[in-house]
Coordinates of C-alpha atoms and ligand atoms in Angstrom, one line a residue:
M1 CA 17.1 -20.2 9.5
T2 CA 13.5 -21.6 11.2
A3 CA 12.0 -24.4 9.9
I4 CA 8.6 -23.6 7.6
S5 CA 6.5 -25.5 5.9
V6 CA 3.4 -24.7 3.2
I7 CA -0.1 -26.5 3.9
A8 CA -3.7 -25.7 3.0
E9 CA -6.9 -24.9 5.5
C10 CA -9.0 -27.4 3.2
A11 CA -9.1 -30.3 1.0
E12 CA -10.1 -27.0 -1.8
L13 CA -7.0 -25.0 -1.2
V14 CA -4.8 -28.1 -1.2
D15 CA -3.5 -26.8 -5.4
G16 CA -3.1 -22.9 -4.6
A17 CA -1.1 -24.5 -1.7
K18 CA 1.1 -26.3 -3.4
Q19 CA 1.6 -24.0 -6.2
L20 CA 2.3 -20.4 -3.4
A21 CA 5.2 -23.8 -2.2
R22 CA 6.3 -24.0 -5.5
R23 CA 6.4 -20.1 -6.0
F24 CA 8.6 -19.9 -3.2
N25 CA 10.6 -22.7 -2.9
L26 CA 9.0 -23.2 -0.1
P27 CA 8.7 -27.2 1.1
F28 CA 4.9 -28.2 1.1
G29 CA 2.9 -30.4 3.9
P30 CA 3.3 -32.2 6.3
S31 CA 0.2 -31.0 8.0
N32 CA 2.2 -31.9 10.8
A33 CA 5.7 -30.9 10.7
P34 CA 7.5 -29.3 13.3
G35 CA 8.3 -25.4 13.1
L36 CA 6.2 -22.7 11.4
Q37 CA 4.2 -23.0 8.5
L38 CA 2.4 -21.3 6.4
I39 CA -1.6 -21.7 6.2
L40 CA -3.7 -21.2 3.2
T41 CA -6.9 -20.2 4.8
V42 CA -10.4 -19.2 2.8
R43 CA -9.4 -15.5 4.4
G44 CA -5.7 -15.4 2.8
L45 CA -2.0 -16.3 3.8
V46 CA -1.0 -16.8 7.5
L47 CA 1.8 -17.7 9.0
R48 CA 1.8 -19.8 12.6
D49 CA 3.5 -21.7 14.9
R50 CA 2.5 -24.8 16.1
E51 CA 3.9 -25.4 19.5
Q52 CA 3.3 -22.2 20.3
P53 CA -0.8 -21.1 18.8
K54 CA -0.8 -18.6 21.7
L55 CA 1.1 -16.4 19.5
G56 CA -0.8 -16.3 17.0
D57 CA -1.4 -15.6 13.5
V58 CA 0.4 -12.9 11.5
W59 CA -0.4 -12.0 7.9
V60 CA -0.7 -8.9 5.7
D61 CA -3.9 -7.2 5.5
W62 CA -3.9 -3.8 4.4
T63 CA -7.1 -2.9 3.4
G64 CA -8.7 -3.7 7.5
G65 CA -7.3 -2.9 10.8
A66 CA -3.9 -1.6 12.0
V67 CA -2.6 -0.5 8.5
A68 CA -6.3 0.7 7.6
H69 CA -6.5 2.5 10.9
R70 CA -3.3 4.2 10.2
R71 CA -4.4 5.7 6.9
N72 CA -7.5 6.6 7.8
F73 CA -6.1 8.4 10.8
G74 CA -2.9 7.8 11.2
G75 CA -2.0 11.7 10.2
G76 CA -1.1 11.8 6.5
R77 CA 2.0 13.5 5.2
G78 CA 1.9 14.7 9.0
Q79 CA 3.8 11.6 9.4
A80 CA 7.6 10.7 10.7
V81 CA 7.8 8.5 7.8
A82 CA 6.3 11.4 5.0
K83 CA 8.7 13.7 6.3
A84 CA 11.7 11.4 6.3
V85 CA 11.1 10.4 2.6
G86 CA 10.4 14.0 1.5
L87 CA 6.7 14.0 1.1
K88 CA 5.4 17.7 0.7
K89 CA 2.7 19.8 -1.5
G90 CA 3.5 18.9 -5.5
Q91 CA 6.1 16.5 -4.3
T92 CA 5.5 12.5 -4.2
P93 CA 8.9 10.9 -4.8
S94 CA 9.4 7.3 -5.9
V95 CA 10.4 5.2 -3.1
L96 CA 12.1 1.3 -3.1
D97 CA 11.6 0.1 0.1
A98 CA 14.0 -2.0 0.1
T99 CA 12.9 -4.2 3.8
A100 CA 9.5 -4.6 2.6
G101 CA 8.4 -6.4 5.8
L102 CA 4.7 -7.0 5.9
G103 CA 4.8 -4.2 4.2
R104 CA 2.9 -1.6 6.6
D105 CA 5.9 1.2 6.1
G106 CA 5.5 1.0 2.4
M107 CA 1.6 1.3 2.0
V108 CA 1.4 4.6 4.2
L109 CA 3.9 6.1 1.7
A110 CA 1.9 4.6 -1.5
S111 CA -1.2 6.0 0.4
L112 CA 0.4 9.1 0.7
G113 CA 0.8 9.1 -3.5
C114 CA 4.3 7.6 -4.0
Q115 CA 4.9 5.3 -6.4
V116 CA 6.6 1.9 -4.2
S117 CA 8.2 -1.0 -5.3
L118 CA 8.9 -3.5 -2.2
V119 CA 11.6 -6.0 -2.1
E120 CA 12.2 -9.3 0.6
R121 CA 13.4 -11.4 0.7
H122 CA 12.6 -14.4 2.6
P123 CA 10.1 -16.7 0.8
A124 CA 7.7 -16.8 3.4
V125 CA 7.5 -13.6 4.5
A126 CA 7.7 -12.4 -0.1
A127 CA 4.6 -14.7 0.4
L128 CA 2.5 -13.4 3.0
L129 CA 3.1 -9.7 1.5
Y130 CA 2.3 -11.5 -2.4
D131 CA -0.8 -12.5 -0.9
G132 CA -1.5 -9.1 0.9
Y133 CA -0.9 -7.6 -2.4
Q134 CA -3.3 -9.5 -4.7
R135 CA -6.3 -10.0 -2.3
A136 CA -5.5 -5.7 -1.8
C137 CA -5.5 -4.8 -5.6
L138 CA -9.1 -6.9 -5.5
D139 CA -10.7 -4.6 -2.7
S140 CA -13.2 -1.7 -4.3
D141 CA -11.9 1.2 -1.6
I142 CA -8.1 0.7 -1.9
G143 CA -7.5 -2.1 -5.4
Q144 CA -6.9 0.9 -7.3
W145 CA -4.7 2.9 -6.2
I146 CA -2.6 -0.2 -5.0
T147 CA -2.8 -1.5 -8.3
E148 CA -1.4 1.4 -10.2
R149 CA 1.3 2.4 -7.3
V150 CA 2.1 -0.5 -5.2
Q151 CA 4.8 -3.2 -6.8
C152 CA 6.1 -6.5 -5.0
H153 CA 9.5 -7.9 -5.2
H154 CA 11.1 -11.1 -4.5
G155 CA 14.9 -11.0 -4.0
Q156 CA 17.8 -10.0 -2.2
S157 CA 17.7 -5.9 -2.2
R158 CA 21.0 -5.1 -3.2
E159 CA 20.5 -6.8 -6.8
M160 CA 17.1 -5.4 -7.0
I161 CA 18.6 -1.4 -6.5
E162 CA 21.0 -1.9 -9.2
S163 CA 18.4 -3.6 -11.7
L164 CA 15.1 -1.4 -10.9
P165 CA 15.1 1.5 -12.2
Q166 CA 16.4 4.8 -10.4
H167 CA 14.0 5.3 -7.5
D168 CA 13.9 9.2 -5.4
V169 CA 14.3 7.7 -2.1
I170 CA 15.3 3.8 -0.7
Y171 CA 14.1 3.3 2.9
L172 CA 15.2 0.3 4.7
D173 CA 14.3 -0.7 7.9
P174 CA 16.2 -3.5 8.5
M175 CA 15.5 -5.9 12.0
F176 CA 17.6 -4.8 14.3
P177 CA 17.8 -6.9 18.2
H178 CA 15.0 -5.5 21.0
R179 CA 16.1 -4.1 23.9
Q180 CA 13.0 -4.9 25.9
K181 CA 12.8 -8.3 27.5
S182 CA 11.3 -10.7 25.1
A183 CA 7.8 -10.5 27.1
Q184 CA 7.3 -7.0 26.7
I185 CA 7.7 -7.8 22.9
K186 CA 4.3 -7.5 20.2
K187 CA 3.4 -11.6 19.7
E188 CA 3.2 -10.6 15.9
M189 CA 7.3 -9.0 16.2
R190 CA 8.1 -12.3 18.3
L191 CA 6.9 -14.3 15.5
F192 CA 8.4 -12.9 12.7
Q193 CA 11.4 -12.0 14.2
Q194 CA 11.5 -16.3 15.3
L195 CA 11.1 -16.3 11.6
V196 CA 13.3 -13.4 9.6
G197 CA 16.6 -13.4 12.1
A198 CA 19.0 -10.5 12.2
D199 CA 19.9 -8.5 9.0
E200 CA 23.9 -9.0 8.9
D201 CA 24.2 -7.4 5.9
A202 CA 22.5 -4.0 6.8
D203 CA 25.6 -2.1 6.2
A204 CA 26.3 -3.3 2.9
V205 CA 22.8 -2.8 1.9
F206 CA 23.1 0.8 3.2
T207 CA 26.7 2.0 0.5
V208 CA 24.6 0.5 -2.5
A209 CA 21.3 2.5 -1.8
L210 CA 24.0 5.2 -1.2
Q211 CA 25.0 4.9 -4.5
H212 CA 21.6 4.2 -6.5
A213 CA 19.0 6.7 -4.5
G214 CA 18.2 9.6 -7.0
K215 CA 17.8 12.2 -3.9
R216 CA 17.8 10.3 0.0
V217 CA 18.1 7.0 1.7
V218 CA 15.9 7.1 4.7
V219 CA 17.0 4.8 7.5
K220 CA 14.7 3.1 10.8
R221 CA 16.2 2.6 13.7
P222 CA 15.7 2.3 17.8
D223 CA 16.1 5.2 19.2
Y224 CA 19.2 3.1 21.1
A225 CA 20.5 2.0 18.0
D226 CA 23.4 3.5 16.2
F227 CA 23.9 5.2 12.9
I228 CA 23.5 2.7 10.3
A229 CA 27.5 1.6 8.8
G230 CA 28.5 4.1 11.5
Q231 CA 27.2 6.7 9.6
Q232 CA 26.1 10.3 10.0
P233 CA 23.0 11.1 8.9
H234 CA 22.6 14.7 7.1
H235 CA 19.0 15.3 9.4
Q236 CA 16.5 12.9 11.3
I237 CA 13.1 12.7 12.2
V238 CA 12.9 11.3 15.9
T239 CA 9.9 9.8 17.0
K240 CA 8.8 8.3 20.6
K241 CA 10.6 4.9 19.6
N242 CA 12.0 5.7 16.3
R243 CA 14.2 7.9 14.5
F244 CA 14.1 8.4 10.6
D245 CA 18.0 8.8 9.9
V246 CA 18.0 11.1 6.3
Y247 CA 21.5 10.4 4.1
M248 CA 21.1 13.0 1.4
T249 CA 22.2 11.8 -2.0
N250 CA 23.4 15.3 -3.5
P251 CA 23.5 17.5 -0.6
Ligands
SAM301 C1 11.8 -4.8 9.9 S1 11.2 -5.7 9.0 C2 10.7 -4.2 7.9 C3 9.4 -4.1 7.9 C4 8.9 -2.9 7.2 N1 8.8 -1.5 7.2 C5 6.8 -3.0 7.2 O1 6.3 -2.0 7.5 O2 6.5 -3.8 8.1 C6 12.9 -6.4 8.3 C7 12.5 -6.9 6.6 O3 13.5 -6.6 5.5 C8 13.8 -7.5 5.4 N2 15.5 -8.1 4.7 C9 16.2 -7.3 5.3 N3 17.5 -7.2 4.7 C10 16.8 -7.5 3.1 C11 17.8 -7.8 2.3 N4 18.9 -7.2 1.9 N5 17.3 -7.9 0.8 C12 15.6 -8.2 1.2 N6 14.7 -8.0 2.2 C13 15.9 -7.8 3.6 C14 13.8 -8.6 6.2 O4 14.0 -10.4 5.7 C15 12.0 -8.3 7.2 O5 11.7 -8.9 6.9

């Protein structure tokens, strides 16, 4: 795993940054530590590569930017991810997003009315996710429904799937090696890949998900990827770059 340390942007944030480091079991400081840094700033928690600052910062912002744009103009229930989980008029399934990452897909589903449990195992990604969640809960536009519909969990999804109450849908979007040359991959995604690496246990998580999902398991894959665990889905929703393989648990 890439080395990562937590630091504060200014003296007033040092206590908060130390608390965060303890909560996610990450080292605090020093400010010149090599590798990646989680920096607590006045606008929120950001991930930065000290040696490659041009890659920019990664953070979770559900109130503005691309996530808000997708929420407002992304196509609502017509979006592929919504169709894949079975969102229809009068049907808003509960979703356990077992590979939450920065929570973008989960957020789309919550904005459309689903109860969403986000599960993320990587401590730095989970810290970014919690930070974005806490800020979103306080937002005057989206805070109320975020608080009512979204829960964040830090842990291994196999364990969380077994311990959380049953959800209608288990959603999986494991990291998949990119086919493009690295220069073509979005800078943010490069930083994220460097941090998280490959999700080698995806097939095992899928097997547990099939045993526990109330209605279906949905797996997001790049268009060139094989089926997860070599298993043919019951149906697929295909977009330009991705597909959503849908496995019904009671076909
Ligand atoms: C491709 S990203 C997901 C992106 C996400 N769908 C989004 O919209 O932001 C995959 C994430 O799943 C997490 N992950 C993979 N396997 C996991 C597991 N078994 N338990 C918990 N988290 C897992 C990885 O750490 C990574 O952050």
